[in-house]
PDB file of C-alpha atoms in Angstrom:
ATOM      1  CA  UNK A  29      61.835  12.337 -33.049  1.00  0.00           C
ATOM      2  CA  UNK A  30      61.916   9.761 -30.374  1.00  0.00           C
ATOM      3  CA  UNK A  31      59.938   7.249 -32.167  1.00  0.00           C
ATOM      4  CA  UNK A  32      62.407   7.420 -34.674  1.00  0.00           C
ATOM      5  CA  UNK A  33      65.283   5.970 -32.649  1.00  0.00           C
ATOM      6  CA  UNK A  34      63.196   3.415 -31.180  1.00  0.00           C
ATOM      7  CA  UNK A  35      62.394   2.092 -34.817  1.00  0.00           C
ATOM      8  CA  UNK A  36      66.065   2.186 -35.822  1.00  0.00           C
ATOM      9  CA  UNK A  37      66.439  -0.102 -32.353  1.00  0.00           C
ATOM     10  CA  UNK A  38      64.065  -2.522 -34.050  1.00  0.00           C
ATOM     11  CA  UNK A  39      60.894  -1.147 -31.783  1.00  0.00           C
ATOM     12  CA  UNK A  40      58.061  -2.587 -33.665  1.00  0.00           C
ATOM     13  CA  UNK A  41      55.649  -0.341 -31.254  1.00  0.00           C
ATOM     14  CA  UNK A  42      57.438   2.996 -32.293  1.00  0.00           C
ATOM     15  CA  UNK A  43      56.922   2.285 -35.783  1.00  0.00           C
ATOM     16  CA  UNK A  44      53.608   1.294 -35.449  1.00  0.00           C
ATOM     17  CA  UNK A  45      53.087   4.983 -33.607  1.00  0.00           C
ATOM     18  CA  UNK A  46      54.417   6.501 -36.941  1.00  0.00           C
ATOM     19  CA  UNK A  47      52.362   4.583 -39.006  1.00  0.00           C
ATOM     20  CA  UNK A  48      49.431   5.950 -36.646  1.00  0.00           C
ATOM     21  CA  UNK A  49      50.705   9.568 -37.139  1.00  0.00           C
ATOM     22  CA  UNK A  50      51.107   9.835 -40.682  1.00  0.00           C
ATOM     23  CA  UNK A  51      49.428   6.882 -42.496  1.00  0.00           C
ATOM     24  CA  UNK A  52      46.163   8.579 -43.018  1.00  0.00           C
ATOM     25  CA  UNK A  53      47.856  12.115 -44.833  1.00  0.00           C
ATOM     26  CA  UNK A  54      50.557   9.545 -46.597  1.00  0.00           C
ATOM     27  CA  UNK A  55      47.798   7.826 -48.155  1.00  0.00           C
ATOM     28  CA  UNK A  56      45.905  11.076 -49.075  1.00  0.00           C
ATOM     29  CA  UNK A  57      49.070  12.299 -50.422  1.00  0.00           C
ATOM     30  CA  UNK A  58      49.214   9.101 -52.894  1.00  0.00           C
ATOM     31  CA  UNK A  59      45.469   9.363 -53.554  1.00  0.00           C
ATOM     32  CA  UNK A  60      46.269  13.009 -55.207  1.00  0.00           C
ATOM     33  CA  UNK A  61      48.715  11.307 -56.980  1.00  0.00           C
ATOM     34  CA  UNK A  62      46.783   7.930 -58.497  1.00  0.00           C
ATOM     35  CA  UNK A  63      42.775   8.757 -57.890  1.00  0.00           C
ATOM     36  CA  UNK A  64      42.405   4.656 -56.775  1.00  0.00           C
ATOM     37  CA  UNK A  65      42.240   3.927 -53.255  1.00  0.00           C
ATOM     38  CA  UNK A  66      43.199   0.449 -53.371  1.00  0.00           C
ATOM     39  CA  UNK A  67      46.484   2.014 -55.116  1.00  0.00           C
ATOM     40  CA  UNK A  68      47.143   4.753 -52.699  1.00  0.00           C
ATOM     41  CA  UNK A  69      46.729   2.041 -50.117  1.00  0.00           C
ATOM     42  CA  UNK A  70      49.428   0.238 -51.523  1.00  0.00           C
ATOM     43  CA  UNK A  71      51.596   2.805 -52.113  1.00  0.00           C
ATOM     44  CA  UNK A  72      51.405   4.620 -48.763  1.00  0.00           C
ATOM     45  CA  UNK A  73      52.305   1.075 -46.727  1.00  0.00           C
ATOM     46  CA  UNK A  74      55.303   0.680 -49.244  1.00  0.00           C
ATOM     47  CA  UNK A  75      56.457   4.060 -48.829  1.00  0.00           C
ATOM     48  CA  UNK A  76      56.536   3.139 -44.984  1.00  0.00           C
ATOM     49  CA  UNK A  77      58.793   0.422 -45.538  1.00  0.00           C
ATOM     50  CA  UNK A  78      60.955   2.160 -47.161  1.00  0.00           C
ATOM     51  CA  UNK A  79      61.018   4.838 -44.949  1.00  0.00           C
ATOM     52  CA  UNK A  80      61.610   2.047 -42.031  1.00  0.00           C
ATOM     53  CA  UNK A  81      64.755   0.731 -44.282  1.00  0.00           C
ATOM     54  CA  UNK A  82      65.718   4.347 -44.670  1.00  0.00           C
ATOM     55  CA  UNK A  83      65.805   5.668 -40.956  1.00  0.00           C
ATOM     56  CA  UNK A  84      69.501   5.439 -40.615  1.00  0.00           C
ATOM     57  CA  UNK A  85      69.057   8.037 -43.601  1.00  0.00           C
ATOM     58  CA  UNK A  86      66.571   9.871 -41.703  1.00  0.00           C
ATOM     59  CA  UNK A  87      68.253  14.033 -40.684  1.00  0.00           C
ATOM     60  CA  UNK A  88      68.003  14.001 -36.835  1.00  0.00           C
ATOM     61  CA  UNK A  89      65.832  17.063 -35.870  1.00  0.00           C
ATOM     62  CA  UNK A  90      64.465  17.031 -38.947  1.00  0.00           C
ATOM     63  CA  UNK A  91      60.519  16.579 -39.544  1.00  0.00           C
ATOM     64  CA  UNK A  92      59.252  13.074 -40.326  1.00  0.00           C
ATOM     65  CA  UNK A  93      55.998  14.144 -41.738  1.00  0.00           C
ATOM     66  CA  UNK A  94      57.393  16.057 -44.945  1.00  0.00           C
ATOM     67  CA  UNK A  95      59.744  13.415 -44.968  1.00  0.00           C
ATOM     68  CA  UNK A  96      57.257  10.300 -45.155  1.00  0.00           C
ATOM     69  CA  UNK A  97      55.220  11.948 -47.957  1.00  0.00           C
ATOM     70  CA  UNK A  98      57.925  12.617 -50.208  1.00  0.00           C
ATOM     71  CA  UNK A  99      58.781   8.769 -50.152  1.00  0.00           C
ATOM     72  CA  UNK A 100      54.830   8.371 -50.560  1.00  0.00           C
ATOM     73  CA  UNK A 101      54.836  10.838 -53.460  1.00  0.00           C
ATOM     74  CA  UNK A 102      57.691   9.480 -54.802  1.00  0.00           C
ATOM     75  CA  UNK A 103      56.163   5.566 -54.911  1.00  0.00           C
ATOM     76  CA  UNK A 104      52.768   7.100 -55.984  1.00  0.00           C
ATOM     77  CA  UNK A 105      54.362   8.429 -59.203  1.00  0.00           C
ATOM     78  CA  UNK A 106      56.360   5.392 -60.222  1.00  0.00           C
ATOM     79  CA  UNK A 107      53.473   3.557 -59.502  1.00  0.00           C
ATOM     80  CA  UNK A 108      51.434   5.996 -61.843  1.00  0.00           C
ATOM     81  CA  UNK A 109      54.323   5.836 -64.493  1.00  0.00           C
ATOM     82  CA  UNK A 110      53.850   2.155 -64.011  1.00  0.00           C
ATOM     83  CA  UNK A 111      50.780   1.489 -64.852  1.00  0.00           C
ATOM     84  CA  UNK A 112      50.793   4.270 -67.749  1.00  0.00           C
ATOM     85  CA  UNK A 113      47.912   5.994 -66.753  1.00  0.00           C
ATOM     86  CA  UNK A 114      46.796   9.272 -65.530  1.00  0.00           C
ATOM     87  CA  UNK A 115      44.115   9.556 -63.000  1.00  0.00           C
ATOM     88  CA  UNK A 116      42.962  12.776 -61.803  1.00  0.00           C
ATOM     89  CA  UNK A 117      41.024  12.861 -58.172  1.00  0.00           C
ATOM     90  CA  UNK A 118      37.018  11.569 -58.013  1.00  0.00           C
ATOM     91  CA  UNK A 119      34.340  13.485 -55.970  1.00  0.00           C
ATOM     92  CA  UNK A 120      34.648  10.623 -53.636  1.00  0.00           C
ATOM     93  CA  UNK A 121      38.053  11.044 -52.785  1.00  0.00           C
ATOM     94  CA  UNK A 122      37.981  14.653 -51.938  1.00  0.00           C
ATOM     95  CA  UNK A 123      34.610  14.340 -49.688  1.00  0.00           C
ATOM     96  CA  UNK A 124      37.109  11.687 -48.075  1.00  0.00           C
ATOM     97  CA  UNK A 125      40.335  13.642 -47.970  1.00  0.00           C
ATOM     98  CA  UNK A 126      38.507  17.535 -47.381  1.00  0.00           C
ATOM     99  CA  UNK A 127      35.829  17.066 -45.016  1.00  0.00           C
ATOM    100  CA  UNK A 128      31.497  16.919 -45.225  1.00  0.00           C
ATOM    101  CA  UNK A 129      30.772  19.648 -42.909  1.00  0.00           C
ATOM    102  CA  UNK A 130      29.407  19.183 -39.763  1.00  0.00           C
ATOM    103  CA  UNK A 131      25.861  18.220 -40.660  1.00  0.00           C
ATOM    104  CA  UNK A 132      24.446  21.810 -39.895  1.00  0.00           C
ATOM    105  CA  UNK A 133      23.793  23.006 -43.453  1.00  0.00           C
ATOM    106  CA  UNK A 134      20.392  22.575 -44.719  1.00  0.00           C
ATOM    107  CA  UNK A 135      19.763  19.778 -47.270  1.00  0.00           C
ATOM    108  CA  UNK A 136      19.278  23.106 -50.147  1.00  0.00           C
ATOM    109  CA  UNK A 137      23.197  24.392 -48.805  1.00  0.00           C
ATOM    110  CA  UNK A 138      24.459  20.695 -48.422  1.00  0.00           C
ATOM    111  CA  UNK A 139      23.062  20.484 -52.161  1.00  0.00           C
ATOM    112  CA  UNK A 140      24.820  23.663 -53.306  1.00  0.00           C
ATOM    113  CA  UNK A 141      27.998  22.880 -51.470  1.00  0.00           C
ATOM    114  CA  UNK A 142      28.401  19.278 -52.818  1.00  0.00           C
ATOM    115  CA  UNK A 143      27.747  21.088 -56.577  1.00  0.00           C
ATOM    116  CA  UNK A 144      30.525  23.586 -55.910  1.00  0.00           C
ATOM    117  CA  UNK A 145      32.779  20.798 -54.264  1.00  0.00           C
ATOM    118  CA  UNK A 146      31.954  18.829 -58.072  1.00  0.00           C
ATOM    119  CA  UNK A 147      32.914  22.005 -59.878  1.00  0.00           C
ATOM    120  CA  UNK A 148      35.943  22.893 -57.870  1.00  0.00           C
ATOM    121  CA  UNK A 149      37.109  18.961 -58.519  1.00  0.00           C
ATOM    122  CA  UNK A 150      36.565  18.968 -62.056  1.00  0.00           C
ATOM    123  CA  UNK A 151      38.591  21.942 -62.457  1.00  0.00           C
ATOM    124  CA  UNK A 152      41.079  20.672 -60.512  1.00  0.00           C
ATOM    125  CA  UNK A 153      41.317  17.103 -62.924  1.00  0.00           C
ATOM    126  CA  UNK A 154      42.318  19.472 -65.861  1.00  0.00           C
ATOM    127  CA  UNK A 155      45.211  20.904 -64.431  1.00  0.00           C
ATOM    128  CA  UNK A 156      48.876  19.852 -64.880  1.00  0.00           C
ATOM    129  CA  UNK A 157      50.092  17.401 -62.562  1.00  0.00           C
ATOM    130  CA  UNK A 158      52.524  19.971 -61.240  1.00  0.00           C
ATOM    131  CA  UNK A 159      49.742  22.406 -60.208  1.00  0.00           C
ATOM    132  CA  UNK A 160      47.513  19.653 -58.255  1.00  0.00           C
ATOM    133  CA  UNK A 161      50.429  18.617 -56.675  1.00  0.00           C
ATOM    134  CA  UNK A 162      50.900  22.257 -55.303  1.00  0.00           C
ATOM    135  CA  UNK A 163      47.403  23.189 -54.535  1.00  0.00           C
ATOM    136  CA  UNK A 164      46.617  19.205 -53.197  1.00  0.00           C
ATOM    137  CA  UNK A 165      49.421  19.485 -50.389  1.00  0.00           C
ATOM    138  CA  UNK A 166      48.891  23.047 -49.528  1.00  0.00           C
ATOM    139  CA  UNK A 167      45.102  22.928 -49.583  1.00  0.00           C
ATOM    140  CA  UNK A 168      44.039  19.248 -49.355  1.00  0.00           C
ATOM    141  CA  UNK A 169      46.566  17.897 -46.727  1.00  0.00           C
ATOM    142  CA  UNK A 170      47.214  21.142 -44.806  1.00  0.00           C
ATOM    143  CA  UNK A 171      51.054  22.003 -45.524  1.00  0.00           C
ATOM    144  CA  UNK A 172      53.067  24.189 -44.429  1.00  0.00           C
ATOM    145  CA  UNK A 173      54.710  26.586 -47.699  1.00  0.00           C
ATOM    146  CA  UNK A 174      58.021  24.969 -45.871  1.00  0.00           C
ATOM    147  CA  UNK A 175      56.715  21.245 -45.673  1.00  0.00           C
ATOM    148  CA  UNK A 176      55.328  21.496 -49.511  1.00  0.00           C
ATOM    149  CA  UNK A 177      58.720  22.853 -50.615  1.00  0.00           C
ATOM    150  CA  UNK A 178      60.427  19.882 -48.995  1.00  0.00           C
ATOM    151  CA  UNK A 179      57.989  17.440 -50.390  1.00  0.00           C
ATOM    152  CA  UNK A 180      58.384  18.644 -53.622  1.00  0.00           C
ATOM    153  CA  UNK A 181      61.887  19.239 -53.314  1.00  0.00           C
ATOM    154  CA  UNK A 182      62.141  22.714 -54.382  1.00  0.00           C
ATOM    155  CA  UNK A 183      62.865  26.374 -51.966  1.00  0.00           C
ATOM    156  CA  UNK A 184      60.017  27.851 -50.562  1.00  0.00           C
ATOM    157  CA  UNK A 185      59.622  30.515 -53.199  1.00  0.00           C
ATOM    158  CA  UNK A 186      59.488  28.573 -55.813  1.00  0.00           C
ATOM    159  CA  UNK A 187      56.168  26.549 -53.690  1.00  0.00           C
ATOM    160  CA  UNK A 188      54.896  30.288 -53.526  1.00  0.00           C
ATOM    161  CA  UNK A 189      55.402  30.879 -57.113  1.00  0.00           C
ATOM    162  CA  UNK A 190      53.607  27.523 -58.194  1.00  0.00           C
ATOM    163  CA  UNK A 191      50.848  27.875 -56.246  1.00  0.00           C
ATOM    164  CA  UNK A 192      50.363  31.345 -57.093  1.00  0.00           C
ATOM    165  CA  UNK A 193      50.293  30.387 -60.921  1.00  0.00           C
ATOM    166  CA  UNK A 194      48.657  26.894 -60.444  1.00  0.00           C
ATOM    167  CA  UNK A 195      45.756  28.972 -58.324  1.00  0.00           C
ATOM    168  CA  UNK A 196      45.275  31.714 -61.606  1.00  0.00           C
ATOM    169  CA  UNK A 197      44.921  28.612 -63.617  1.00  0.00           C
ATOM    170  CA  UNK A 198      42.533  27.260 -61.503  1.00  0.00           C
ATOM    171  CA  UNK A 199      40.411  30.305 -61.066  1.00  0.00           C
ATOM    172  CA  UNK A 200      40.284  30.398 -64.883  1.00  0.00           C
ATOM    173  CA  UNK A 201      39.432  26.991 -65.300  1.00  0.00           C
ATOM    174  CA  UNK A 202      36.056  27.728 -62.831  1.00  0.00           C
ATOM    175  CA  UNK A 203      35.438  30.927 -64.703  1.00  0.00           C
ATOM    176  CA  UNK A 204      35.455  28.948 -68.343  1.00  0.00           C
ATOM    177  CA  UNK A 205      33.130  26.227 -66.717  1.00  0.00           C
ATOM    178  CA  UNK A 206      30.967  28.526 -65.114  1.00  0.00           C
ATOM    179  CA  UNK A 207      30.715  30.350 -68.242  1.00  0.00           C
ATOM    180  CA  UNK A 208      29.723  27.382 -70.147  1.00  0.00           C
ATOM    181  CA  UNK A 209      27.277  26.007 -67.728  1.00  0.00           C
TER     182      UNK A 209
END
């Protein structure tokens, strides 16, 4: 990446085009992880820096964006561990992170889509961390099977293998709610 080089030549401008690129699925990445915004925040602009310290690191041809949010992930979890909480995501994150639509549904399908959106959430909070880690940068942030296995560290069949469990345990979760309810 060309920016890249400019950054490790002390080009403020590059890594401010970076920063531009990625910062807004870095700190979605970290809001998966910790559920506070002012947290992710943090996180995702310290996970920069490091990543700006790290560039001599960096592979050459390699991608920057799988790259970034592994340091992001990475800094969202020891922040989590940190702080000795678990936080799962909020219905206000996700209409953040996911989308509203387009305005074209009517107020009864808004209403029924925003319901669904609160069911799908809720079911999502009581999975392991593992599983909305899987199904958050697949789904939620719009990876690749080959940038989720590098964020997570792991080979690409093992991302298909995790999500393909993590989704059965999530379409079992909506069953049992939608069963209670």
């Amino acid at each position: 990446m060309e920016a890249r080089g400019a950054c490790e030549g002390g080009d403020a401008a590059a890594y401010e085009v970076l920063v531009r690129a990625y910062g807004g699925v870095a700190f979605r990445a970290a809001y998966l992880i910790l559920g506070d915004s002012a947290e992710a925040e943090d996180a995702s602009q310290e996970a920069f820096v490091k990543a700006y310290r790290a560039l001599a690191r960096f592979e050459p041809g390699a991608s920057f964006g799988p790259w970034i949010l592994a340091i992001t992930s990475n800094e969202a979890r020891n922040r989590r561990k940190a702080a000795g909480r678990r936080v799962g995501l909020s219905l206000r994150a996700a209409e953040e992170g996911v989308g509203r639509g387009d305005g074209s549904l009517s107020p009864e399908a808004a209403l029924v889509a925003q319901e669904r959106r609160a069911e799908l959430l809720e079911a999502l909070e009581g999975l392991r961390e593992e599983d909305r880690a899987v199904i958050g940068y697949r789904y939620f942030l719009d990876l690749s099977e080959a940038e989720t296995a590098e964020v997570l560290g792991c080979a690409r069949g093992t991302v298909k293998s995790r999500l393909s469990r993590a989704l059965g345990r999530l379409r079992e979760a909506l069953r049992k709610e939608q069963d209670a309810g």
